Amino acid sequence: MTPGSNVETKTAALRPRANTETAALPQRLHGLRALAGHRAIWPLLALALILAVDGAISPGFFNVRIVEGRLFGNLIDILYRAMPTAVVALGMAVVIGTKGIDLSVGSVIAIVGAVITWRIHSGDPHLVVLMAALAVGVLCGLWNGFLVAVLDIQPIIATLILMVSGRGIGLMINLLYGGTNPSFTSPLLQGLSVGHIGLVPTRIILGAAIFGALWLLIRRTALGLFLESVGGNAAAADLAGINARLIKYAAYVICGFCAAWAGVVLAADTHTSDPVSIGLYIELDAILAVVIGGGSLSGGRIYLGMTVLGALIIQALTTSILTSGLPPEYNLVVKAFVVIVVLLLQSDNLRAALSKGFTGRKR
Amino acid sequence: MLGVSKAFPGVRALDCVDFRVQAGEVHALMGENGAGKSTLIKIMTGAVRRDEGEIRIDGRPVEINSPGEARALGVGTVYQEVNLIPTMSVTRNLTLGRQPRRFGLISWRTARSLARERLKRLRIDIDVERPLGSFSLAVQQLVAIARALEDDTRVLVLDEPTASLDADEAELLFQIVRDLKGRGIAIVFITHFLDQVYKIADRISVLRNGRLVGEGATAELPRLKLISLMLGRELEETEERLEALPHGAKGEPILLAEGLGRRRVMAPFDLTLRPGEVVGLAGLLGSGRTEVAKLIFGAIRPDSGRIEVGGARIASHSPGQSLRHGMAFCPEDRKAEGIFAELSVRENIVLGLQTKRGWLSRLSYSEQERLAQEMIEALGIATPDADKPVGQLSGGNQQKVVLARSLVSGPSILILDEPTRGIDVGAHAEIVTLIRKLCAEGLALLVASSELDELIAVSDRIAVLRDRRMIGEIGSGDVTRETIIRTIAGARS
């Protein structure tokens, strides 16, 4: 280190505020640094890279056309397909923020699909069916919350109970009116799932609306701070006067609601109640999305926007493997590889090591 | 260690520090919060890598890049907060990573006798099969020392070993330290208790703001000189400020506890607090100081008695209810019960007020920022900005953040459990001054502390506890060291 720079770091450390320190740095360099320091940059870069590779492999990848009065193209497709996972992941992010986990989201989707088909067969008004479906999700959330917050069962075990039993419950509901995989048609529900408002697919609009509502709930009330406190240090949260039980309930209810919404979309998309395979492994994708988005399983932080980004990365990967002509068998392995790279890029330690090597070489 | 430097983002934690320890000496490492003590220790023990400088053992340069390497070179460490696994048995904690094997399998019988032997060296006799967490903090501390102490240990680093020990236990520890010293082991001793430094240390090194500002034999470094080195200013002014404010109780009781208690936790007790009054809770380790504090705050749910605040009875007692009635609580164990390490300083502080307001009326960002800055300035919290995660601050500053959280709700009753544990002299004085000021403004204060001198200095009355029972109350004018000790000892006062 040169004597000059030594003096500079020292005086910078003595200055009280960050903004006086930044004035000393060239503005542009600082801007770059702030950008590189922001936690969103690495997942964003990863997404851009995936898309860039797609663009190079298949020309016209970025084309967005209007077909039959709606937007059409790979980018829209990624958004469209990512939506159910993204919304489930948002709920998951909230639960993980409280140091919990919800393995039961896939099963909640199965139950919701079964309830929808059953009630439509029973002739309920479709709006009532929709409400019932969402209520079922909330109910599942209350059940998980009860196990975790009141009975104090570890979240992974508590939600495993519904994960295991949920698909069975779905099958039993199917048996109520006979039929293994009964199908249904509902203009309302299918409109929510595969329809479009103006040019934009409805599910994207609704997904964005849920994101917005959740963001307001988490960041424009103190709920987010309370959730993160409970996740960060439950004992301290208790002494700070937070009702940890209620907060955990809230987290699982939010997660159940998000899963129910995904259940509506997925069931309406397939027109059937298929409890065995609907939303299979979605809990793992959702957890992955949260983690790619910088959330830690040890709780204490909720990143909503980053979680959506994580879900988009996962879907972009899947889509690009399919459009690139690689055999679909490669999908899971390539996905795993990219996920590892994204996670490594987010590691402070690795970044520090990399940038050290980098600046070292420059000098 | 020569010319050792270490920079963290935004802070130069150590700046060309030389630190020499000789075999067979007890070397006290002193400094205020954030002076660089912990960083120096971590470099010495391989937990953090140095940026510059060199480390030598017996004149031979060595590389210490991991705790394992440090251990292999004979450097054993006991960190400030006990770093063992509370759910595991004492045996497992003592033998973790080096279990004795027999036919390739762990021999638990040998492990147990090994554990007992290690503890015997420290003259502790406990059931090694019980989980570590079931023992008191003091015993846990001794187990941590037993773990750090190997047959070939050359340097033993003790970071605040006596912070959670009472006088007898500290004395026991010192006997062990003297014993080790006699065996030629170099001991690096970090503490905030000046008395203990002069009792046990042979030499002292003083750090301030990441620099070595003084080193010398204990005998040649009188107390006043040491403190002024640590603070970088003369102490008289802070001493004077301590005496300045008169305190006294006024008016009707703001808090009234009658027969409050919980089976197996604390025998029922009565307690009153008046505005502007400071009541101390004195007693030995494990006598029930923390329990009384938590029962009054509702963190431990009482199963008998009643509590009134400002004439209104708190029906369903919980921390949230207490908070809404104007109580605030500052817990003893900041790592486990105080801080939210991932959350920023700002979030940690405003939480105190936010929980009182409920989740719907969120404090706006600018309000949060204003409150946080106010508290950072009022308590002198050393942080580059309010958005730094609290986990990255030094221990004493974390303690201040927890205090800030309890103050920000504007309480009329403040309960402090070990308010100055792990806090340096300067911050100590600042906190005491602040408390005095708040009392003058009508705050009622309940302080639980293991330091009698501190209690005597701030308290109007002292409630004395022994074996989870309140055994007496010493009124104003009678609060002296002797009366308290006599009461604890059981003589009628």
JSON list of N, CA and C in Angstrom, two decimals, chain A residues 200-255:
[
{"chain": "A", "resi": 200, "resn": "VAL", "atom": "N", "xyz": [-51.67, -8.18, -21.90]},
{"chain": "A", "resi": 200, "resn": "VAL", "atom": "CA", "xyz": [-50.84, -8.86, -20.89]},
{"chain": "A", "resi": 200, "resn": "VAL", "atom": "C", "xyz": [-51.60, -10.03, -20.27]},
{"chain": "A", "resi": 201, "resn": "PRO", "atom": "N", "xyz": [-50.96, -11.20, -20.14]},
{"chain": "A", "resi": 201, "resn": "PRO", "atom": "CA", "xyz": [-51.59, -12.33, -19.47]},
{"chain": "A", "resi": 201, "resn": "PRO", "atom": "C", "xyz": [-52.06, -11.96, -18.07]},
{"chain": "A", "resi": 202, "resn": "THR", "atom": "N", "xyz": [-53.26, -12.39, -17.72]},
{"chain": "A", "resi": 202, "resn": "THR", "atom": "CA", "xyz": [-53.84, -12.01, -16.44]},
{"chain": "A", "resi": 202, "resn": "THR", "atom": "C", "xyz": [-52.99, -12.45, -15.26]},
{"chain": "A", "resi": 203, "resn": "ARG", "atom": "N", "xyz": [-52.41, -13.63, -15.38]},
{"chain": "A", "resi": 203, "resn": "ARG", "atom": "CA", "xyz": [-51.68, -14.12, -14.20]},
{"chain": "A", "resi": 203, "resn": "ARG", "atom": "C", "xyz": [-50.47, -13.27, -13.89]},
{"chain": "A", "resi": 204, "resn": "ILE", "atom": "N", "xyz": [-49.89, -12.65, -14.94]},
{"chain": "A", "resi": 204, "resn": "ILE", "atom": "CA", "xyz": [-48.76, -11.76, -14.68]},
{"chain": "A", "resi": 204, "resn": "ILE", "atom": "C", "xyz": [-49.23, -10.52, -13.92]},
{"chain": "A", "resi": 205, "resn": "ILE", "atom": "N", "xyz": [-50.40, -10.00, -14.37]},
{"chain": "A", "resi": 205, "resn": "ILE", "atom": "CA", "xyz": [-50.94, -8.82, -13.69]},
{"chain": "A", "resi": 205, "resn": "ILE", "atom": "C", "xyz": [-51.28, -9.15, -12.23]},
{"chain": "A", "resi": 206, "resn": "LEU", "atom": "N", "xyz": [-51.93, -10.30, -12.03]},
{"chain": "A", "resi": 206, "resn": "LEU", "atom": "CA", "xyz": [-52.30, -10.67, -10.67]},
{"chain": "A", "resi": 206, "resn": "LEU", "atom": "C", "xyz": [-51.07, -10.96, -9.81]},
{"chain": "A", "resi": 207, "resn": "GLY", "atom": "N", "xyz": [-50.07, -11.60, -10.43]},
{"chain": "A", "resi": 207, "resn": "GLY", "atom": "CA", "xyz": [-48.83, -11.85, -9.71]},
{"chain": "A", "resi": 207, "resn": "GLY", "atom": "C", "xyz": [-48.21, -10.55, -9.25]},
{"chain": "A", "resi": 208, "resn": "ALA", "atom": "N", "xyz": [-48.19, -9.57, -10.16]},
{"chain": "A", "resi": 208, "resn": "ALA", "atom": "CA", "xyz": [-47.63, -8.27, -9.80]},
{"chain": "A", "resi": 208, "resn": "ALA", "atom": "C", "xyz": [-48.46, -7.63, -8.71]},
{"chain": "A", "resi": 209, "resn": "ALA", "atom": "N", "xyz": [-49.78, -7.81, -8.77]},
{"chain": "A", "resi": 209, "resn": "ALA", "atom": "CA", "xyz": [-50.65, -7.22, -7.76]},
{"chain": "A", "resi": 209, "resn": "ALA", "atom": "C", "xyz": [-50.37, -7.84, -6.39]},
{"chain": "A", "resi": 210, "resn": "ILE", "atom": "N", "xyz": [-50.20, -9.16, -6.36]},
{"chain": "A", "resi": 210, "resn": "ILE", "atom": "CA", "xyz": [-49.90, -9.83, -5.09]},
{"chain": "A", "resi": 210, "resn": "ILE", "atom": "C", "xyz": [-48.56, -9.36, -4.55]},
{"chain": "A", "resi": 211, "resn": "PHE", "atom": "N", "xyz": [-47.59, -9.24, -5.46]},
{"chain": "A", "resi": 211, "resn": "PHE", "atom": "CA", "xyz": [-46.28, -8.72, -5.05]},
{"chain": "A", "resi": 211, "resn": "PHE", "atom": "C", "xyz": [-46.43, -7.35, -4.42]},
{"chain": "A", "resi": 212, "resn": "GLY", "atom": "N", "xyz": [-47.20, -6.49, -5.11]},
{"chain": "A", "resi": 212, "resn": "GLY", "atom": "CA", "xyz": [-47.39, -5.12, -4.61]},
{"chain": "A", "resi": 212, "resn": "GLY", "atom": "C", "xyz": [-48.06, -5.11, -3.25]},
{"chain": "A", "resi": 213, "resn": "ALA", "atom": "N", "xyz": [-49.12, -5.92, -3.13]},
{"chain": "A", "resi": 213, "resn": "ALA", "atom": "CA", "xyz": [-49.86, -5.95, -1.87]},
{"chain": "A", "resi": 213, "resn": "ALA", "atom": "C", "xyz": [-48.97, -6.45, -0.74]},
{"chain": "A", "resi": 214, "resn": "LEU", "atom": "N", "xyz": [-48.20, -7.49, -1.05]},
{"chain": "A", "resi": 214, "resn": "LEU", "atom": "CA", "xyz": [-47.32, -8.07, -0.03]},
{"chain": "A", "resi": 214, "resn": "LEU", "atom": "C", "xyz": [-46.24, -7.07, 0.37]},
{"chain": "A", "resi": 215, "resn": "TRP", "atom": "N", "xyz": [-45.73, -6.36, -0.65]},
{"chain": "A", "resi": 215, "resn": "TRP", "atom": "CA", "xyz": [-44.68, -5.37, -0.36]},
{"chain": "A", "resi": 215, "resn": "TRP", "atom": "C", "xyz": [-45.23, -4.29, 0.57]},
{"chain": "A", "resi": 216, "resn": "LEU", "atom": "N", "xyz": [-46.45, -3.83, 0.25]},
{"chain": "A", "resi": 216, "resn": "LEU", "atom": "CA", "xyz": [-47.06, -2.82, 1.11]},
{"chain": "A", "resi": 216, "resn": "LEU", "atom": "C", "xyz": [-47.23, -3.36, 2.53]},
{"chain": "A", "resi": 217, "resn": "LEU", "atom": "N", "xyz": [-47.69, -4.60, 2.62]},
{"chain": "A", "resi": 217, "resn": "LEU", "atom": "CA", "xyz": [-47.94, -5.21, 3.93]},
{"chain": "A", "resi": 217, "resn": "LEU", "atom": "C", "xyz": [-46.65, -5.34, 4.74]},
{"chain": "A", "resi": 218, "resn": "ILE", "atom": "N", "xyz": [-45.58, -5.73, 4.04]},
{"chain": "A", "resi": 218, "resn": "ILE", "atom": "CA", "xyz": [-44.32, -6.00, 4.74]},
{"chain": "A", "resi": 218, "resn": "ILE", "atom": "C", "xyz": [-43.53, -4.72, 5.01]},
{"chain": "A", "resi": 219, "resn": "ARG", "atom": "N", "xyz": [-43.49, -3.85, 4.00]},
{"chain": "A", "resi": 219, "resn": "ARG", "atom": "CA", "xyz": [-42.58, -2.71, 4.11]},
{"chain": "A", "resi": 219, "resn": "ARG", "atom": "C", "xyz": [-43.26, -1.40, 4.46]},
{"chain": "A", "resi": 220, "resn": "ARG", "atom": "N", "xyz": [-44.56, -1.33, 4.29]},
{"chain": "A", "resi": 220, "resn": "ARG", "atom": "CA", "xyz": [-45.24, -0.09, 4.63]},
{"chain": "A", "resi": 220, "resn": "ARG", "atom": "C", "xyz": [-45.99, -0.19, 5.95]},
{"chain": "A", "resi": 221, "resn": "THR", "atom": "N", "xyz": [-45.99, -1.38, 6.54]},
{"chain": "A", "resi": 221, "resn": "THR", "atom": "CA", "xyz": [-46.38, -1.49, 7.95]},
{"chain": "A", "resi": 221, "resn": "THR", "atom": "C", "xyz": [-45.14, -2.02, 8.65]},
{"chain": "A", "resi": 222, "resn": "ALA", "atom": "N", "xyz": [-45.24, -2.15, 9.95]},
{"chain": "A", "resi": 222, "resn": "ALA", "atom": "CA", "xyz": [-44.07, -2.64, 10.69]},
{"chain": "A", "resi": 222, "resn": "ALA", "atom": "C", "xyz": [-44.02, -4.17, 10.72]},
{"chain": "A", "resi": 223, "resn": "LEU", "atom": "N", "xyz": [-44.97, -4.81, 9.99]},
{"chain": "A", "resi": 223, "resn": "LEU", "atom": "CA", "xyz": [-45.01, -6.27, 10.03]},
{"chain": "A", "resi": 223, "resn": "LEU", "atom": "C", "xyz": [-43.67, -6.88, 9.60]},
{"chain": "A", "resi": 224, "resn": "GLY", "atom": "N", "xyz": [-43.06, -6.29, 8.55]},
{"chain": "A", "resi": 224, "resn": "GLY", "atom": "CA", "xyz": [-41.79, -6.82, 8.05]},
{"chain": "A", "resi": 224, "resn": "GLY", "atom": "C", "xyz": [-40.72, -6.79, 9.13]},
{"chain": "A", "resi": 225, "resn": "LEU", "atom": "N", "xyz": [-40.64, -5.68, 9.83]},
{"chain": "A", "resi": 225, "resn": "LEU", "atom": "CA", "xyz": [-39.64, -5.54, 10.90]},
{"chain": "A", "resi": 225, "resn": "LEU", "atom": "C", "xyz": [-39.90, -6.58, 12.00]},
{"chain": "A", "resi": 226, "resn": "PHE", "atom": "N", "xyz": [-41.18, -6.79, 12.32]},
{"chain": "A", "resi": 226, "resn": "PHE", "atom": "CA", "xyz": [-41.51, -7.76, 13.36]},
{"chain": "A", "resi": 226, "resn": "PHE", "atom": "C", "xyz": [-41.18, -9.18, 12.90]},
{"chain": "A", "resi": 227, "resn": "LEU", "atom": "N", "xyz": [-41.53, -9.49, 11.64]},
{"chain": "A", "resi": 227, "resn": "LEU", "atom": "CA", "xyz": [-41.21, -10.81, 11.10]},
{"chain": "A", "resi": 227, "resn": "LEU", "atom": "C", "xyz": [-39.72, -11.06, 11.16]},
{"chain": "A", "resi": 228, "resn": "GLU", "atom": "N", "xyz": [-38.95, -10.07, 10.72]},
{"chain": "A", "resi": 228, "resn": "GLU", "atom": "CA", "xyz": [-37.50, -10.23, 10.68]},
{"chain": "A", "resi": 228, "resn": "GLU", "atom": "C", "xyz": [-36.90, -10.31, 12.09]},
{"chain": "A", "resi": 229, "resn": "SER", "atom": "N", "xyz": [-37.52, -9.59, 13.04]},
{"chain": "A", "resi": 229, "resn": "SER", "atom": "CA", "xyz": [-37.03, -9.67, 14.42]},
{"chain": "A", "resi": 229, "resn": "SER", "atom": "C", "xyz": [-37.23, -11.07, 14.98]},
{"chain": "A", "resi": 230, "resn": "VAL", "atom": "N", "xyz": [-38.43, -11.60, 14.75]},
{"chain": "A", "resi": 230, "resn": "VAL", "atom": "CA", "xyz": [-38.73, -12.94, 15.26]},
{"chain": "A", "resi": 230, "resn": "VAL", "atom": "C", "xyz": [-37.77, -13.95, 14.64]},
{"chain": "A", "resi": 231, "resn": "GLY", "atom": "N", "xyz": [-37.49, -13.79, 13.34]},
{"chain": "A", "resi": 231, "resn": "GLY", "atom": "CA", "xyz": [-36.57, -14.70, 12.68]},
{"chain": "A", "resi": 231, "resn": "GLY", "atom": "C", "xyz": [-35.14, -14.51, 13.13]},
{"chain": "A", "resi": 232, "resn": "GLY", "atom": "N", "xyz": [-34.76, -13.27, 13.39]},
{"chain": "A", "resi": 232, "resn": "GLY", "atom": "CA", "xyz": [-33.37, -12.98, 13.74]},
{"chain": "A", "resi": 232, "resn": "GLY", "atom": "C", "xyz": [-33.02, -13.45, 15.14]},
{"chain": "A", "resi": 233, "resn": "ASN", "atom": "N", "xyz": [-33.91, -13.24, 16.10]},
{"chain": "A", "resi": 233, "resn": "ASN", "atom": "CA", "xyz": [-33.62, -13.61, 17.48]},
{"chain": "A", "resi": 233, "resn": "ASN", "atom": "C", "xyz": [-34.94, -13.67, 18.24]},
{"chain": "A", "resi": 234, "resn": "ALA", "atom": "N", "xyz": [-35.50, -14.86, 18.33]},
{"chain": "A", "resi": 234, "resn": "ALA", "atom": "CA", "xyz": [-36.84, -15.01, 18.89]},
{"chain": "A", "resi": 234, "resn": "ALA", "atom": "C", "xyz": [-36.88, -14.57, 20.35]},
{"chain": "A", "resi": 235, "resn": "ALA", "atom": "N", "xyz": [-35.83, -14.88, 21.11]},
{"chain": "A", "resi": 235, "resn": "ALA", "atom": "CA", "xyz": [-35.83, -14.51, 22.53]},
{"chain": "A", "resi": 235, "resn": "ALA", "atom": "C", "xyz": [-35.82, -13.00, 22.69]},
{"chain": "A", "resi": 236, "resn": "ALA", "atom": "N", "xyz": [-34.99, -12.34, 21.88]},
{"chain": "A", "resi": 236, "resn": "ALA", "atom": "CA", "xyz": [-34.91, -10.89, 21.96]},
{"chain": "A", "resi": 236, "resn": "ALA", "atom": "C", "xyz": [-36.22, -10.25, 21.51]},
{"chain": "A", "resi": 237, "resn": "ALA", "atom": "N", "xyz": [-36.85, -10.84, 20.49]},
{"chain": "A", "resi": 237, "resn": "ALA", "atom": "CA", "xyz": [-38.12, -10.31, 20.01]},
{"chain": "A", "resi": 237, "resn": "ALA", "atom": "C", "xyz": [-39.17, -10.39, 21.11]},
{"chain": "A", "resi": 238, "resn": "ASP", "atom": "N", "xyz": [-39.17, -11.49, 21.84]},
{"chain": "A", "resi": 238, "resn": "ASP", "atom": "CA", "xyz": [-40.11, -11.66, 22.94]},
{"chain": "A", "resi": 238, "resn": "ASP", "atom": "C", "xyz": [-39.90, -10.57, 23.99]},
{"chain": "A", "resi": 239, "resn": "LEU", "atom": "N", "xyz": [-38.64, -10.33, 24.35]},
{"chain": "A", "resi": 239, "resn": "LEU", "atom": "CA", "xyz": [-38.34, -9.31, 25.36]},
{"chain": "A", "resi": 239, "resn": "LEU", "atom": "C", "xyz": [-38.62, -7.91, 24.83]},
{"chain": "A", "resi": 240, "resn": "ALA", "atom": "N", "xyz": [-38.58, -7.75, 23.52]},
{"chain": "A", "resi": 240, "resn": "ALA", "atom": "CA", "xyz": [-38.88, -6.44, 22.95]},
{"chain": "A", "resi": 240, "resn": "ALA", "atom": "C", "xyz": [-40.39, -6.22, 22.88]},
{"chain": "A", "resi": 241, "resn": "GLY", "atom": "N", "xyz": [-41.15, -7.22, 23.33]},
{"chain": "A", "resi": 241, "resn": "GLY", "atom": "CA", "xyz": [-42.59, -7.04, 23.40]},
{"chain": "A", "resi": 241, "resn": "GLY", "atom": "C", "xyz": [-43.34, -7.47, 22.16]},
{"chain": "A", "resi": 242, "resn": "ILE", "atom": "N", "xyz": [-42.68, -8.22, 21.29]},
{"chain": "A", "resi": 242, "resn": "ILE", "atom": "CA", "xyz": [-43.35, -8.69, 20.09]},
{"chain": "A", "resi": 242, "resn": "ILE", "atom": "C", "xyz": [-44.05, -10.02, 20.39]},
{"chain": "A", "resi": 243, "resn": "ASN", "atom": "N", "xyz": [-45.28, -10.15, 19.93]},
{"chain": "A", "resi": 243, "resn": "ASN", "atom": "CA", "xyz": [-46.00, -11.41, 20.12]},
{"chain": "A", "resi": 243, "resn": "ASN", "atom": "C", "xyz": [-45.57, -12.37, 19.02]},
{"chain": "A", "resi": 244, "resn": "ALA", "atom": "N", "xyz": [-44.52, -13.13, 19.33]},
{"chain": "A", "resi": 244, "resn": "ALA", "atom": "CA", "xyz": [-43.88, -13.97, 18.31]},
{"chain": "A", "resi": 244, "resn": "ALA", "atom": "C", "xyz": [-44.87, -15.00, 17.75]},
{"chain": "A", "resi": 245, "resn": "ARG", "atom": "N", "xyz": [-45.78, -15.47, 18.59]},
{"chain": "A", "resi": 245, "resn": "ARG", "atom": "CA", "xyz": [-46.73, -16.48, 18.17]},
{"chain": "A", "resi": 245, "resn": "ARG", "atom": "C", "xyz": [-47.62, -15.94, 17.05]},
{"chain": "A", "resi": 246, "resn": "LEU", "atom": "N", "xyz": [-48.12, -14.75, 17.27]},
{"chain": "A", "resi": 246, "resn": "LEU", "atom": "CA", "xyz": [-49.01, -14.12, 16.29]},
{"chain": "A", "resi": 246, "resn": "LEU", "atom": "C", "xyz": [-48.26, -13.84, 14.98]},
{"chain": "A", "resi": 247, "resn": "ILE", "atom": "N", "xyz": [-47.02, -13.40, 15.13]},
{"chain": "A", "resi": 247, "resn": "ILE", "atom": "CA", "xyz": [-46.23, -13.05, 13.95]},
{"chain": "A", "resi": 247, "resn": "ILE", "atom": "C", "xyz": [-45.97, -14.31, 13.11]},
{"chain": "A", "resi": 248, "resn": "LYS", "atom": "N", "xyz": [-45.66, -15.43, 13.80]},
{"chain": "A", "resi": 248, "resn": "LYS", "atom": "CA", "xyz": [-45.42, -16.66, 13.05]},
{"chain": "A", "resi": 248, "resn": "LYS", "atom": "C", "xyz": [-46.70, -17.12, 12.36]},
{"chain": "A", "resi": 249, "resn": "TYR", "atom": "N", "xyz": [-47.82, -17.03, 13.08]},
{"chain": "A", "resi": 249, "resn": "TYR", "atom": "CA", "xyz": [-49.10, -17.33, 12.46]},
{"chain": "A", "resi": 249, "resn": "TYR", "atom": "C", "xyz": [-49.25, -16.54, 11.16]},
{"chain": "A", "resi": 250, "resn": "ALA", "atom": "N", "xyz": [-48.98, -15.25, 11.27]},
{"chain": "A", "resi": 250, "resn": "ALA", "atom": "CA", "xyz": [-49.15, -14.38, 10.10]},
{"chain": "A", "resi": 250, "resn": "ALA", "atom": "C", "xyz": [-48.30, -14.88, 8.93]},
{"chain": "A", "resi": 251, "resn": "ALA", "atom": "N", "xyz": [-47.07, -15.27, 9.22]},
{"chain": "A", "resi": 251, "resn": "ALA", "atom": "CA", "xyz": [-46.16, -15.71, 8.16]},
{"chain": "A", "resi": 251, "resn": "ALA", "atom": "C", "xyz": [-46.72, -16.94, 7.44]},
{"chain": "A", "resi": 252, "resn": "TYR", "atom": "N", "xyz": [-47.19, -17.93, 8.22]},
{"chain": "A", "resi": 252, "resn": "TYR", "atom": "CA", "xyz": [-47.67, -19.16, 7.58]},
{"chain": "A", "resi": 252, "resn": "TYR", "atom": "C", "xyz": [-48.99, -18.92, 6.85]},
{"chain": "A", "resi": 253, "resn": "VAL", "atom": "N", "xyz": [-49.80, -18.01, 7.38]},
{"chain": "A", "resi": 253, "resn": "VAL", "atom": "CA", "xyz": [-51.05, -17.69, 6.68]},
{"chain": "A", "resi": 253, "resn": "VAL", "atom": "C", "xyz": [-50.75, -17.02, 5.35]},
{"chain": "A", "resi": 254, "resn": "ILE", "atom": "N", "xyz": [-49.80, -16.08, 5.36]},
{"chain": "A", "resi": 254, "resn": "ILE", "atom": "CA", "xyz": [-49.42, -15.42, 4.11]},
{"chain": "A", "resi": 254, "resn": "ILE", "atom": "C", "xyz": [-48.93, -16.47, 3.10]},
{"chain": "A", "resi": 255, "resn": "CYS", "atom": "N", "xyz": [-48.09, -17.38, 3.60]},
{"chain": "A", "resi": 255, "resn": "CYS", "atom": "CA", "xyz": [-47.54, -18.41, 2.72]},
{"chain": "A", "resi": 255, "resn": "CYS", "atom": "C", "xyz": [-48.66, -19.32, 2.18]}
]
